[in-house]
Short mmCIF file of N, CA and C in Angstrom, two decimals:
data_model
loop_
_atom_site.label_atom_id
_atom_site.label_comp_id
_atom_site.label_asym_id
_atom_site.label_seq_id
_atom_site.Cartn_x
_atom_site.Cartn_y
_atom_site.Cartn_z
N UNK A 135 174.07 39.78 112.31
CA UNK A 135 174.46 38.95 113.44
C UNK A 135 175.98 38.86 113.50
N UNK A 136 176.77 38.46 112.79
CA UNK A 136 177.77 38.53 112.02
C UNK A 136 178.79 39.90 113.08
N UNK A 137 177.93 40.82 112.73
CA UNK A 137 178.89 41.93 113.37
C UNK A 137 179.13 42.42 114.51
N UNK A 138 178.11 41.60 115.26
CA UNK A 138 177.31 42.09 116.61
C UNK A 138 178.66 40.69 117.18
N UNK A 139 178.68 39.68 116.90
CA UNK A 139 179.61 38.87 117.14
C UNK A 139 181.08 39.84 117.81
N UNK A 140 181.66 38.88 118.91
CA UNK A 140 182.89 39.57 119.13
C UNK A 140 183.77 39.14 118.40
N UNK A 141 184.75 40.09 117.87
CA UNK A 141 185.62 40.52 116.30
C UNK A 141 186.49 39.03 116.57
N UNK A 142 186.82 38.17 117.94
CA UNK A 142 187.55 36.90 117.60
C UNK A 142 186.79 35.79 117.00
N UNK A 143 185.82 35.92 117.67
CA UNK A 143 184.81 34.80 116.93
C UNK A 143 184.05 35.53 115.62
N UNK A 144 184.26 35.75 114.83
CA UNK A 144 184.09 35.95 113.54
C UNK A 144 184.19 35.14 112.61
N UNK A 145 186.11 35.02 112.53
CA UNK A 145 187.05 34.40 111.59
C UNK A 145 186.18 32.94 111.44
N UNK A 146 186.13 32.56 112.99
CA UNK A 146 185.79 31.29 113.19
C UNK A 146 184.27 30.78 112.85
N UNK A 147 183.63 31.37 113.23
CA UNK A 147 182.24 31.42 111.96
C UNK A 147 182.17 31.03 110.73
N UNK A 148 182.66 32.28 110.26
CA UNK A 148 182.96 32.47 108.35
C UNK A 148 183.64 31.20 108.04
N UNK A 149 184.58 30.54 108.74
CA UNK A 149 185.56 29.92 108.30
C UNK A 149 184.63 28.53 108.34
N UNK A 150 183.69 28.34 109.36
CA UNK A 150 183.04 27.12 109.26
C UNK A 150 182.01 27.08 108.80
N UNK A 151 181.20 28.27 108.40
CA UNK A 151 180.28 28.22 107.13
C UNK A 151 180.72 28.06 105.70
N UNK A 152 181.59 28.81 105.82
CA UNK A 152 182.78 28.41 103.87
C UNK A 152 182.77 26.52 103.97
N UNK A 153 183.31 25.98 105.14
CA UNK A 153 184.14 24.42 104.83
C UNK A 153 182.61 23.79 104.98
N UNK A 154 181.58 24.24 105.10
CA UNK A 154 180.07 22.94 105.37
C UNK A 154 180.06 22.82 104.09
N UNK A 155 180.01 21.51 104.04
CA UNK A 155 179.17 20.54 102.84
C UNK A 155 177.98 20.30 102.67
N UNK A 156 178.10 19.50 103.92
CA UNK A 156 177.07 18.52 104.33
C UNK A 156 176.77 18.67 105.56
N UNK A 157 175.03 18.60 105.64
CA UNK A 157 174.69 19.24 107.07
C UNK A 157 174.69 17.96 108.00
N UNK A 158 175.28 18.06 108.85
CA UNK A 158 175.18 16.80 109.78
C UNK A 158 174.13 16.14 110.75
N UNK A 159 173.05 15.06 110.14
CA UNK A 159 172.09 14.52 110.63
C UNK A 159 171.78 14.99 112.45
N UNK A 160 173.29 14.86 112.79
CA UNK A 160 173.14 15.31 114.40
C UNK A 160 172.79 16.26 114.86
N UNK A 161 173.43 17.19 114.38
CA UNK A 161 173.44 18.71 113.85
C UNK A 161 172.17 18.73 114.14
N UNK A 162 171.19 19.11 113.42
CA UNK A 162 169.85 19.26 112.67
C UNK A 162 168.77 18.23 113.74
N UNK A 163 169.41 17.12 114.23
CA UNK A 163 168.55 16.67 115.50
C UNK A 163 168.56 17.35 117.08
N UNK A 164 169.93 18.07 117.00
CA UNK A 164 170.07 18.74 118.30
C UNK A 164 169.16 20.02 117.93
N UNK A 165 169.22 20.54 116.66
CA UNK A 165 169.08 21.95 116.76
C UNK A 165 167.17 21.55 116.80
N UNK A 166 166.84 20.61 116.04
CA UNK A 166 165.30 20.00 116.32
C UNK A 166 164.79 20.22 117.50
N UNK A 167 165.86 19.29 118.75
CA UNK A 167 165.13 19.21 120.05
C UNK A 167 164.84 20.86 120.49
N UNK A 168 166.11 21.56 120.52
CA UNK A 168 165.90 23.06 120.88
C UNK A 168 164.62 24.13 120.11
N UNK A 169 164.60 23.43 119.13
CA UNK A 169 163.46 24.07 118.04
C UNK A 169 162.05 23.87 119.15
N UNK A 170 162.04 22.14 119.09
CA UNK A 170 160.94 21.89 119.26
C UNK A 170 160.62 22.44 120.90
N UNK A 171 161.15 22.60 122.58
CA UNK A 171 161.12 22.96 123.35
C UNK A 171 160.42 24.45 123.11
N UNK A 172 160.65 25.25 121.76
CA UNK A 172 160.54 26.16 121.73
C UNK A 172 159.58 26.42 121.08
N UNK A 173 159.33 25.96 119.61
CA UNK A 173 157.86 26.06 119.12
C UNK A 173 156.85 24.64 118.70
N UNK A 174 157.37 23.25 119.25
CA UNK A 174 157.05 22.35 119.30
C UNK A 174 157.56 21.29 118.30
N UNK A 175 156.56 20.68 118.19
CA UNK A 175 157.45 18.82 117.61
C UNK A 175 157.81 19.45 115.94
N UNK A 176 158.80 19.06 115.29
CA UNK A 176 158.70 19.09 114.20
C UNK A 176 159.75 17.46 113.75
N UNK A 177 159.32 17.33 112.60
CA UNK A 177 159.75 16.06 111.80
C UNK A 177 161.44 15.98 111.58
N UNK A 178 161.62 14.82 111.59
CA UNK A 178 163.49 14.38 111.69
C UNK A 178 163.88 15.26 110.41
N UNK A 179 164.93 15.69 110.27
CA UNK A 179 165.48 15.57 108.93
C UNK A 179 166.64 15.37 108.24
N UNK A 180 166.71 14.71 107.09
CA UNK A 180 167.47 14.43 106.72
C UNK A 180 168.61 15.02 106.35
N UNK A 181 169.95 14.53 106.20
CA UNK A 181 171.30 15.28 105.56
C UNK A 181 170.85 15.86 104.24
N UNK A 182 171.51 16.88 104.27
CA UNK A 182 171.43 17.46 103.44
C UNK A 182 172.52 18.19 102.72
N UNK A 183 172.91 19.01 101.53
CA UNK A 183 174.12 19.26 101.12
C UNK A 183 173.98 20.65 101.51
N UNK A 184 175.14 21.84 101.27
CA UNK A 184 174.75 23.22 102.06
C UNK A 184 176.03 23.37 101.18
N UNK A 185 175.42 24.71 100.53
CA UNK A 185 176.76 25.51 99.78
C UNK A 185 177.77 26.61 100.79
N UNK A 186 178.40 25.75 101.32
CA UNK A 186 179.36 27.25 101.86
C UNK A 186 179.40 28.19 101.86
N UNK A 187 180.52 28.18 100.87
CA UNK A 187 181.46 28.98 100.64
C UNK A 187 180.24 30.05 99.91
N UNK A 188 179.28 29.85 99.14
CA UNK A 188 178.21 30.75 98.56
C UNK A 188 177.70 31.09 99.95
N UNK A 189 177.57 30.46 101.02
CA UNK A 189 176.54 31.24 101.96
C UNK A 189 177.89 32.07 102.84
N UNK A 190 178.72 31.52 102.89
CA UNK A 190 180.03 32.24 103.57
C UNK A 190 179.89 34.21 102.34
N UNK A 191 179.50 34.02 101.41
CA UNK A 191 180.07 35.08 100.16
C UNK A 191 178.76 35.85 100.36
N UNK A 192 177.22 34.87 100.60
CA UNK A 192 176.64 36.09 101.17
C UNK A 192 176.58 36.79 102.61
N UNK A 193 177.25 36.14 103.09
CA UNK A 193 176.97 36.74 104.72
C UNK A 193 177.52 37.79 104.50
N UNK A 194 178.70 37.50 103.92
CA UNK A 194 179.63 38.49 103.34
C UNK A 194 179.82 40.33 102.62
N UNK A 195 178.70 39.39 101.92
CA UNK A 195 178.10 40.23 100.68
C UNK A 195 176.80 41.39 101.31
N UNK A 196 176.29 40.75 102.50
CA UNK A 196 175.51 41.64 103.30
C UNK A 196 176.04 42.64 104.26
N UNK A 197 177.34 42.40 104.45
CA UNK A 197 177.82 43.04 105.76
C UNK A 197 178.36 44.70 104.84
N UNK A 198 179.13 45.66 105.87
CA UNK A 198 179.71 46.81 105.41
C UNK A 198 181.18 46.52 105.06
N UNK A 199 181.38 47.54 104.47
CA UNK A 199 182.86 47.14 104.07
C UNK A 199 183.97 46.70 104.77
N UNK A 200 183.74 47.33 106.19
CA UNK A 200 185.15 47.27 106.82
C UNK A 200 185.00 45.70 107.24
N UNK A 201 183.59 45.29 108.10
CA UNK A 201 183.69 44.21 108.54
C UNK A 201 183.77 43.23 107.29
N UNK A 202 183.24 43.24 106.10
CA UNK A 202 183.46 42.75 105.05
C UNK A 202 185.31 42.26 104.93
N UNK A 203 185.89 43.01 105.28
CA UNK A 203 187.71 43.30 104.42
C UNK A 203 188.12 42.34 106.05
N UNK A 204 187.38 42.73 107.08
CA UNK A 204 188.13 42.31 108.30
C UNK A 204 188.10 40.70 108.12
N UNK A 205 187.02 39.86 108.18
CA UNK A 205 186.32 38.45 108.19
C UNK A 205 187.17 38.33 106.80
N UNK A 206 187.18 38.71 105.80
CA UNK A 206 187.75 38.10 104.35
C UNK A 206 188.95 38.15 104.97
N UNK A 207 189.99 39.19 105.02
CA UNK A 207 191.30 38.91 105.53
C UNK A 207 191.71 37.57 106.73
N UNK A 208 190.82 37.61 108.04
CA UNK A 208 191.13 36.63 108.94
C UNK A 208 190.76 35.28 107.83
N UNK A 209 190.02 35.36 107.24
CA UNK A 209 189.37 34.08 106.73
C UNK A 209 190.55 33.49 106.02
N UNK A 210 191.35 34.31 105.23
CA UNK A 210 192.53 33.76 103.98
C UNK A 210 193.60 33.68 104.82
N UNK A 211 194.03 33.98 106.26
CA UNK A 211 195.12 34.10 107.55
C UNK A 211 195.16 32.56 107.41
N UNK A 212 193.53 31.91 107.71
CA UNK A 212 193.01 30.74 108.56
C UNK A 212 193.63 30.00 107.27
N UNK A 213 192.92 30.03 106.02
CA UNK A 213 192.92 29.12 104.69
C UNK A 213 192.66 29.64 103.58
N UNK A 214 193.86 29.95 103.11
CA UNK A 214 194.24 31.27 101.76
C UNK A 214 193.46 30.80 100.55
N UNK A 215 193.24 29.48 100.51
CA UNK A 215 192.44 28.90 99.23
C UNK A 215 191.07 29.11 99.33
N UNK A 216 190.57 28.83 100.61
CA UNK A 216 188.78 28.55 100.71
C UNK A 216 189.07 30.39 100.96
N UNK A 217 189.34 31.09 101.38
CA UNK A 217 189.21 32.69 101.43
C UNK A 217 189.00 33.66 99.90
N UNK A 218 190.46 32.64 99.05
CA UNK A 218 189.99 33.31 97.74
C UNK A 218 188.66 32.48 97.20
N UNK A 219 188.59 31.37 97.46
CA UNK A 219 187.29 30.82 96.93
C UNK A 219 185.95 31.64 97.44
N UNK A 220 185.34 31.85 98.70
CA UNK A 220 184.72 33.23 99.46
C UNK A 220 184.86 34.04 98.48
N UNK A 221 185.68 34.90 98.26
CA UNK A 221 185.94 36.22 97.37
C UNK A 221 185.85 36.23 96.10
N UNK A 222 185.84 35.19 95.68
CA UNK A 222 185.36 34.60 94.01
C UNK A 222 183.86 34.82 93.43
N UNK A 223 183.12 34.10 94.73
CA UNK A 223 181.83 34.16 94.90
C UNK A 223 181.07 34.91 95.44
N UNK A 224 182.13 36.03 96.39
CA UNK A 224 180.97 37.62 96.46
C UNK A 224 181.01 38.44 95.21
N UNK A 225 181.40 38.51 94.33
CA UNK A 225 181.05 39.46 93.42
C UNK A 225 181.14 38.85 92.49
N UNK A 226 179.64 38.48 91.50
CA UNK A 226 179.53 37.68 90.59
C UNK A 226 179.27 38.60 89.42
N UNK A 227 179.40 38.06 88.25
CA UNK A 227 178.85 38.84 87.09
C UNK A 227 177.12 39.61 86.80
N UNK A 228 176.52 39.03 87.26
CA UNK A 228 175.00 39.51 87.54
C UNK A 228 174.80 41.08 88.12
N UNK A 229 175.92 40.87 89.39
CA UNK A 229 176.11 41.68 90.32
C UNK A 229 176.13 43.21 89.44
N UNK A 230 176.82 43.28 88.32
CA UNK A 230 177.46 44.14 87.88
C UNK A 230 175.84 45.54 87.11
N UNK A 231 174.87 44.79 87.22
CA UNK A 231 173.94 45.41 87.18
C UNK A 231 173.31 46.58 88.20
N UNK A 232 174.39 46.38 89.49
CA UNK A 232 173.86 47.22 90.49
C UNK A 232 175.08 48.32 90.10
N UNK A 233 176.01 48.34 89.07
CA UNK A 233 176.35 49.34 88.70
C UNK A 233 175.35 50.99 88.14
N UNK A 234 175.93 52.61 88.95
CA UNK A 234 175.14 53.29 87.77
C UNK A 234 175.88 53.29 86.35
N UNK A 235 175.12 54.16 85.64
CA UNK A 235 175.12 54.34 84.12
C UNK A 235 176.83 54.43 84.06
N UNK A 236 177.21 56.20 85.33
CA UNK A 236 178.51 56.14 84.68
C UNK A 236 179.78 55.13 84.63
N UNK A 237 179.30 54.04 85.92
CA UNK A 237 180.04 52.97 86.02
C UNK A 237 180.22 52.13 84.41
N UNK A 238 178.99 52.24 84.53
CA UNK A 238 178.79 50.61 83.24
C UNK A 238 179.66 51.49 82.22
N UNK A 239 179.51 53.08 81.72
CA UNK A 239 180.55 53.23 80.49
C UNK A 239 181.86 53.18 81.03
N UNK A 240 182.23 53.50 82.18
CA UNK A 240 183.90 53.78 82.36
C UNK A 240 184.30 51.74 82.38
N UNK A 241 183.37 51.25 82.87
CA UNK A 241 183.69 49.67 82.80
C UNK A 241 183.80 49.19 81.12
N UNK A 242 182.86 49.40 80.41
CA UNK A 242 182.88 49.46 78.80
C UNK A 242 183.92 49.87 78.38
N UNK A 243 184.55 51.17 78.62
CA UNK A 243 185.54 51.27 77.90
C UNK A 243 186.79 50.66 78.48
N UNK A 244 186.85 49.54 79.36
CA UNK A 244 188.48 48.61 79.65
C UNK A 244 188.06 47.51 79.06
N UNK A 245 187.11 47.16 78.61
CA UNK A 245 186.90 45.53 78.61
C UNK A 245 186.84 45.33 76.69
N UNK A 246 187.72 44.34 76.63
CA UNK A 246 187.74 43.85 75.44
C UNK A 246 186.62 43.31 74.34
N UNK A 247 186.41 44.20 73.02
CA UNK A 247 184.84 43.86 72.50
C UNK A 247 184.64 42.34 72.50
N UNK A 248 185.73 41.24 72.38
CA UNK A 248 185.31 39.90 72.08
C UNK A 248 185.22 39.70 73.21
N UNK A 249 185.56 39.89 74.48
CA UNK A 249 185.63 39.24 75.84
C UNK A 249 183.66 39.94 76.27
N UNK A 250 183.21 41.05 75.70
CA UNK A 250 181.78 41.15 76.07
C UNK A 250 181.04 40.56 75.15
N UNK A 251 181.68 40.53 74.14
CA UNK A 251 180.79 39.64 73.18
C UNK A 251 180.35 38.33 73.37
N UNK A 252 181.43 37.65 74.11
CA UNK A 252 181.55 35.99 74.57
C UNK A 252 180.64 36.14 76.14
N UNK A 253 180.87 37.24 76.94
CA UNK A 253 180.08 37.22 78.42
C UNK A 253 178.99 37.53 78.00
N UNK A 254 178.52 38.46 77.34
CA UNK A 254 176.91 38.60 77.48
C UNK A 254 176.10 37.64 76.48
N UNK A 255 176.56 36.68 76.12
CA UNK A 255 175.55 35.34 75.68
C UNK A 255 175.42 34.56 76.72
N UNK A 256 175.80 34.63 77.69
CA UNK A 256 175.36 33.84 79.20
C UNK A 256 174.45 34.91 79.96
N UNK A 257 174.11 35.84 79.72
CA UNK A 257 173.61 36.83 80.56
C UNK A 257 171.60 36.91 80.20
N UNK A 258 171.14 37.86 81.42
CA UNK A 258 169.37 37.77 80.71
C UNK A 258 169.88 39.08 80.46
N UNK A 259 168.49 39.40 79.63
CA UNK A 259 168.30 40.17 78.31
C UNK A 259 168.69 42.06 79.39
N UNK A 260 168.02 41.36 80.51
CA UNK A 260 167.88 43.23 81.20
C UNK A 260 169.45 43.26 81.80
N UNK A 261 170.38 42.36 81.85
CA UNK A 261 172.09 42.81 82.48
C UNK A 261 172.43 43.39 80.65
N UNK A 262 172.32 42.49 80.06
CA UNK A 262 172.70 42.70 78.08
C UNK A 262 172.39 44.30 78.16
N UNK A 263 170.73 44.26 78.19
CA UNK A 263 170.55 45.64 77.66
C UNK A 263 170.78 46.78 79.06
N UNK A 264 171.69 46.66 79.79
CA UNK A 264 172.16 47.32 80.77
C UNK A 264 173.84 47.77 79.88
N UNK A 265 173.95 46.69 79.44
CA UNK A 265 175.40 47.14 78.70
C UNK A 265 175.33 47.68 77.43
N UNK A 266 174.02 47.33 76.83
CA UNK A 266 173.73 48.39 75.54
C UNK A 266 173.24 49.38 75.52
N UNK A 267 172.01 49.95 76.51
CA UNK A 267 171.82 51.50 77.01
C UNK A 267 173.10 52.21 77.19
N UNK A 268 174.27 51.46 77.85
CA UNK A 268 175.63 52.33 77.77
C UNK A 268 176.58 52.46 76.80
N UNK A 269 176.13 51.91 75.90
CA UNK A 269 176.99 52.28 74.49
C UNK A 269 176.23 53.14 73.59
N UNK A 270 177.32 53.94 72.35
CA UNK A 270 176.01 54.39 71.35
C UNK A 270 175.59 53.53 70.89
N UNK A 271 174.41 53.93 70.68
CA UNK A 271 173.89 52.91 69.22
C UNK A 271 174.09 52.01 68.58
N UNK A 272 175.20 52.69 67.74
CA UNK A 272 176.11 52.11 66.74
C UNK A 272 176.69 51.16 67.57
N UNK A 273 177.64 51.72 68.19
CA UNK A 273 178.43 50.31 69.59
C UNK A 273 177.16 49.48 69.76
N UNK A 274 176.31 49.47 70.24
CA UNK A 274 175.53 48.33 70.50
C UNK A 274 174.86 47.60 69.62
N UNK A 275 174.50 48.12 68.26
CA UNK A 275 173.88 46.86 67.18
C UNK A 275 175.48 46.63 66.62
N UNK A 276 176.76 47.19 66.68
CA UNK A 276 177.27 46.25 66.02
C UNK A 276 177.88 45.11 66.93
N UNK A 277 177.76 45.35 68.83
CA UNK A 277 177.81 44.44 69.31
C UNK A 277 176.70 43.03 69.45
N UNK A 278 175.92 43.65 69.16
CA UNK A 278 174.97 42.34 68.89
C UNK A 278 174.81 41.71 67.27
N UNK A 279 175.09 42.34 66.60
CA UNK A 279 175.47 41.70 65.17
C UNK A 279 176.52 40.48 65.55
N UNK A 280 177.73 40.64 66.38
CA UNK A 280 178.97 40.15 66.53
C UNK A 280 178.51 39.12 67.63
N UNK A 281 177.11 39.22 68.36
CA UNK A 281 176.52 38.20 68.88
C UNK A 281 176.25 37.07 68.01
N UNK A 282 175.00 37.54 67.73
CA UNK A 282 174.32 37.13 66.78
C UNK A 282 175.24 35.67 65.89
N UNK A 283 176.47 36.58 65.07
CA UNK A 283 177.23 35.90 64.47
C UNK A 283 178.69 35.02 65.02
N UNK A 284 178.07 35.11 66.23
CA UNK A 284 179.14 34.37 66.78
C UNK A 284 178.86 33.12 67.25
N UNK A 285 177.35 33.01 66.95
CA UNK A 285 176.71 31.40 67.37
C UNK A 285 177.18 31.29 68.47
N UNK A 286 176.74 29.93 68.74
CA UNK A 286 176.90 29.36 70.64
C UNK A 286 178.39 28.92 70.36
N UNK A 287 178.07 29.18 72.18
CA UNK A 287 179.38 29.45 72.77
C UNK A 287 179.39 28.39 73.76
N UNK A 288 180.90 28.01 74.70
CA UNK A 288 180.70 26.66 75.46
C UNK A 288 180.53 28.17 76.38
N UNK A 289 179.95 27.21 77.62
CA UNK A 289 179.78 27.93 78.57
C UNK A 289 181.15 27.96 79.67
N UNK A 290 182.11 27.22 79.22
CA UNK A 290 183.52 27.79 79.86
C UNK A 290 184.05 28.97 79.80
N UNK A 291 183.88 29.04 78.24
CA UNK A 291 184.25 30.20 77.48
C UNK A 291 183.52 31.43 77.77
N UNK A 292 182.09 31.67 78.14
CA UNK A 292 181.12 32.51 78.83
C UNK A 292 182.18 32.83 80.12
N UNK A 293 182.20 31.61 81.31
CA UNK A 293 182.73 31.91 82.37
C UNK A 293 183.76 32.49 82.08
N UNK A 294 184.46 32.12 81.18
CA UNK A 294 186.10 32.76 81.61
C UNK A 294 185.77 33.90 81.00
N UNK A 295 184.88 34.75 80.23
CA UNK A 295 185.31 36.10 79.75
C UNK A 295 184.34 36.92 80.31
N UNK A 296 183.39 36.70 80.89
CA UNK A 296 182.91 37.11 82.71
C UNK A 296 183.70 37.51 83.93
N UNK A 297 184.68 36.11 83.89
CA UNK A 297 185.62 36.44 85.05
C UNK A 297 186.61 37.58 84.56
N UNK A 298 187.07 37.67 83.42
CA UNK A 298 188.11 38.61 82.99
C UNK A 298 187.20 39.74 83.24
N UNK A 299 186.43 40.05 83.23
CA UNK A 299 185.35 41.26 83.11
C UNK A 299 185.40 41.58 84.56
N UNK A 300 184.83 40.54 85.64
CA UNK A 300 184.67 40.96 86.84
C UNK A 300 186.20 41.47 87.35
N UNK A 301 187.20 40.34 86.44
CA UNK A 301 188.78 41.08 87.50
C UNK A 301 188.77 42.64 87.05
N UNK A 302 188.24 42.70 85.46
CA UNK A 302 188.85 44.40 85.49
C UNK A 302 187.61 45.37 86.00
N UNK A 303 186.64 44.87 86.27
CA UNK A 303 185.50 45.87 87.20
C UNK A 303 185.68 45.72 88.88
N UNK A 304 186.86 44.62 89.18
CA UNK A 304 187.51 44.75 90.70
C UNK A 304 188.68 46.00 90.61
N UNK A 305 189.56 45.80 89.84
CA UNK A 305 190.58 46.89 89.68
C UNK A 305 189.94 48.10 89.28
N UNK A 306 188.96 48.22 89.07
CA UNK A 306 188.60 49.51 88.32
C UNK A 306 188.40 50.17 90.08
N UNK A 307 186.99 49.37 90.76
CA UNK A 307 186.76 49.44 91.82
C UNK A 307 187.54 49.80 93.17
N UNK A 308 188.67 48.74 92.98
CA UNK A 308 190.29 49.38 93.88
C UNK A 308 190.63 50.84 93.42
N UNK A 309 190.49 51.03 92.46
CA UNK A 309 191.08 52.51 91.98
C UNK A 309 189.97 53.69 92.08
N UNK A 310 188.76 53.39 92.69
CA UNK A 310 187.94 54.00 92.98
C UNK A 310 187.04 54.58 91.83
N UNK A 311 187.29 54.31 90.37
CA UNK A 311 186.97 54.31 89.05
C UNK A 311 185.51 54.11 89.25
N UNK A 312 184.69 53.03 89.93
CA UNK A 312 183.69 52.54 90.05
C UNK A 312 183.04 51.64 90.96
N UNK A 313 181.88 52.41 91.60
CA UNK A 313 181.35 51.44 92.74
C UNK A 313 180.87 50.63 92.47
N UNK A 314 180.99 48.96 93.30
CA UNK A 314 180.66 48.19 93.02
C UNK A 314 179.73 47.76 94.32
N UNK A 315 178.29 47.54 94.19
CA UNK A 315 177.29 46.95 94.99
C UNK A 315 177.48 47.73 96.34
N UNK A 316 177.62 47.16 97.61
CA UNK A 316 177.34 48.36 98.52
C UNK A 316 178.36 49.24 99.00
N UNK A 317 179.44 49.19 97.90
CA UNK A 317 180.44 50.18 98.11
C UNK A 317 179.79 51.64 98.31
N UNK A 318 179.26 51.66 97.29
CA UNK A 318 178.85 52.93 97.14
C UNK A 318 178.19 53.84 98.46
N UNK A 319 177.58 52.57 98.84
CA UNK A 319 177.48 53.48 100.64
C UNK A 319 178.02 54.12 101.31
N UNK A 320 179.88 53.84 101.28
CA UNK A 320 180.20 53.55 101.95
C UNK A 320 181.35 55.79 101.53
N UNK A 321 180.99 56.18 100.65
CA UNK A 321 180.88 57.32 100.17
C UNK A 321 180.55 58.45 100.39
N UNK A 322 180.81 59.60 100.93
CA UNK A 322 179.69 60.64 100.77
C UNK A 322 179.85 61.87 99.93
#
């Protein structure tokens, strides 16, 4: 929908799906009456909270690249903070599973052994063993030994050596090193 939109009213979209909080009782009664004219009565409802800037990152996250770079750029023009906040939240650590094989080793070999050691104790077992199918062997039981023995971790410390991970699988990505999610489409 998003793209089919004319390219001025875009910015302005994105920009007011990122800033919703809170859905506005009125809101949700107007859009009711129009509902109901259309497929009949339905029940009041209440306010409710609404993640933005996450639904701003998937609209985002669904579109193609160019319109992707166009809406992110107008968006950070409008409000450089809520834009990098948007761009924070389209490409999450999870994500990094829609890497192929040769991605995940050329990504393995920039990233620091304690900085994967500390991210993949926040992770499920099939992103983990996505990063241990790409090591030898050896690399991978002695990275999980170094799990293992590293006991729990705060989960700040998870986030922040995730995020260091995702900045150097963005730069890798800028440098064309490795596609990331529907980049790769965008290829031939």
């Amino acid at each position: 929908v998003l793209e089919l939109l004319p390219k001025e009213l875009r910015k302005d979209v994105v920009l007011r799906i990122a800033r919703m909080e809170v859905l506005d009782p009125r809101a949700m009664e107007e859009l009711d009456r129009v509902m109901e004219s259309q497929l009949g009565k339905l029940e009041k409802t209440p306010p409710r909270k609404v993640k933005g800037i996450e639904n701003a990152a998937a609209i985002l996250n669904a579109t193609n690249s160019v319109l992707e770079n166009e809406v992110l750029e107008a968006l950070r023009e409008a409000d450089q903070v809520l834009g990098d906040k948007v761009k924070e939240k389209m490409f999450v650590f999870d994500n990094l599973a829609s890497l192929d094989d040769k991605g995940f080793q050329r990504l393995i070999r920039e990233i620091a052994t304690e900085n994967l050691t500390v991210a993949l104790k926040g992770v499920d077992s099939a992103l983990a063993d996505r990063f241990f199918s790409n090591m030898s062997e050896r690399a991978a039981e002695i990275l999980k030994d170094d799990m293992d023995a590293k006991g729990p971790v705060k989960l700040s410390e998870v986030e922040a050596a995730q995020k260091q991970i995702l900045i150097t699988a963005q730069a890798l990505a800028d440098e064309g090193e490795i596609m990331l999610g529907k980049a790769s489409g965008d290829y031939v």
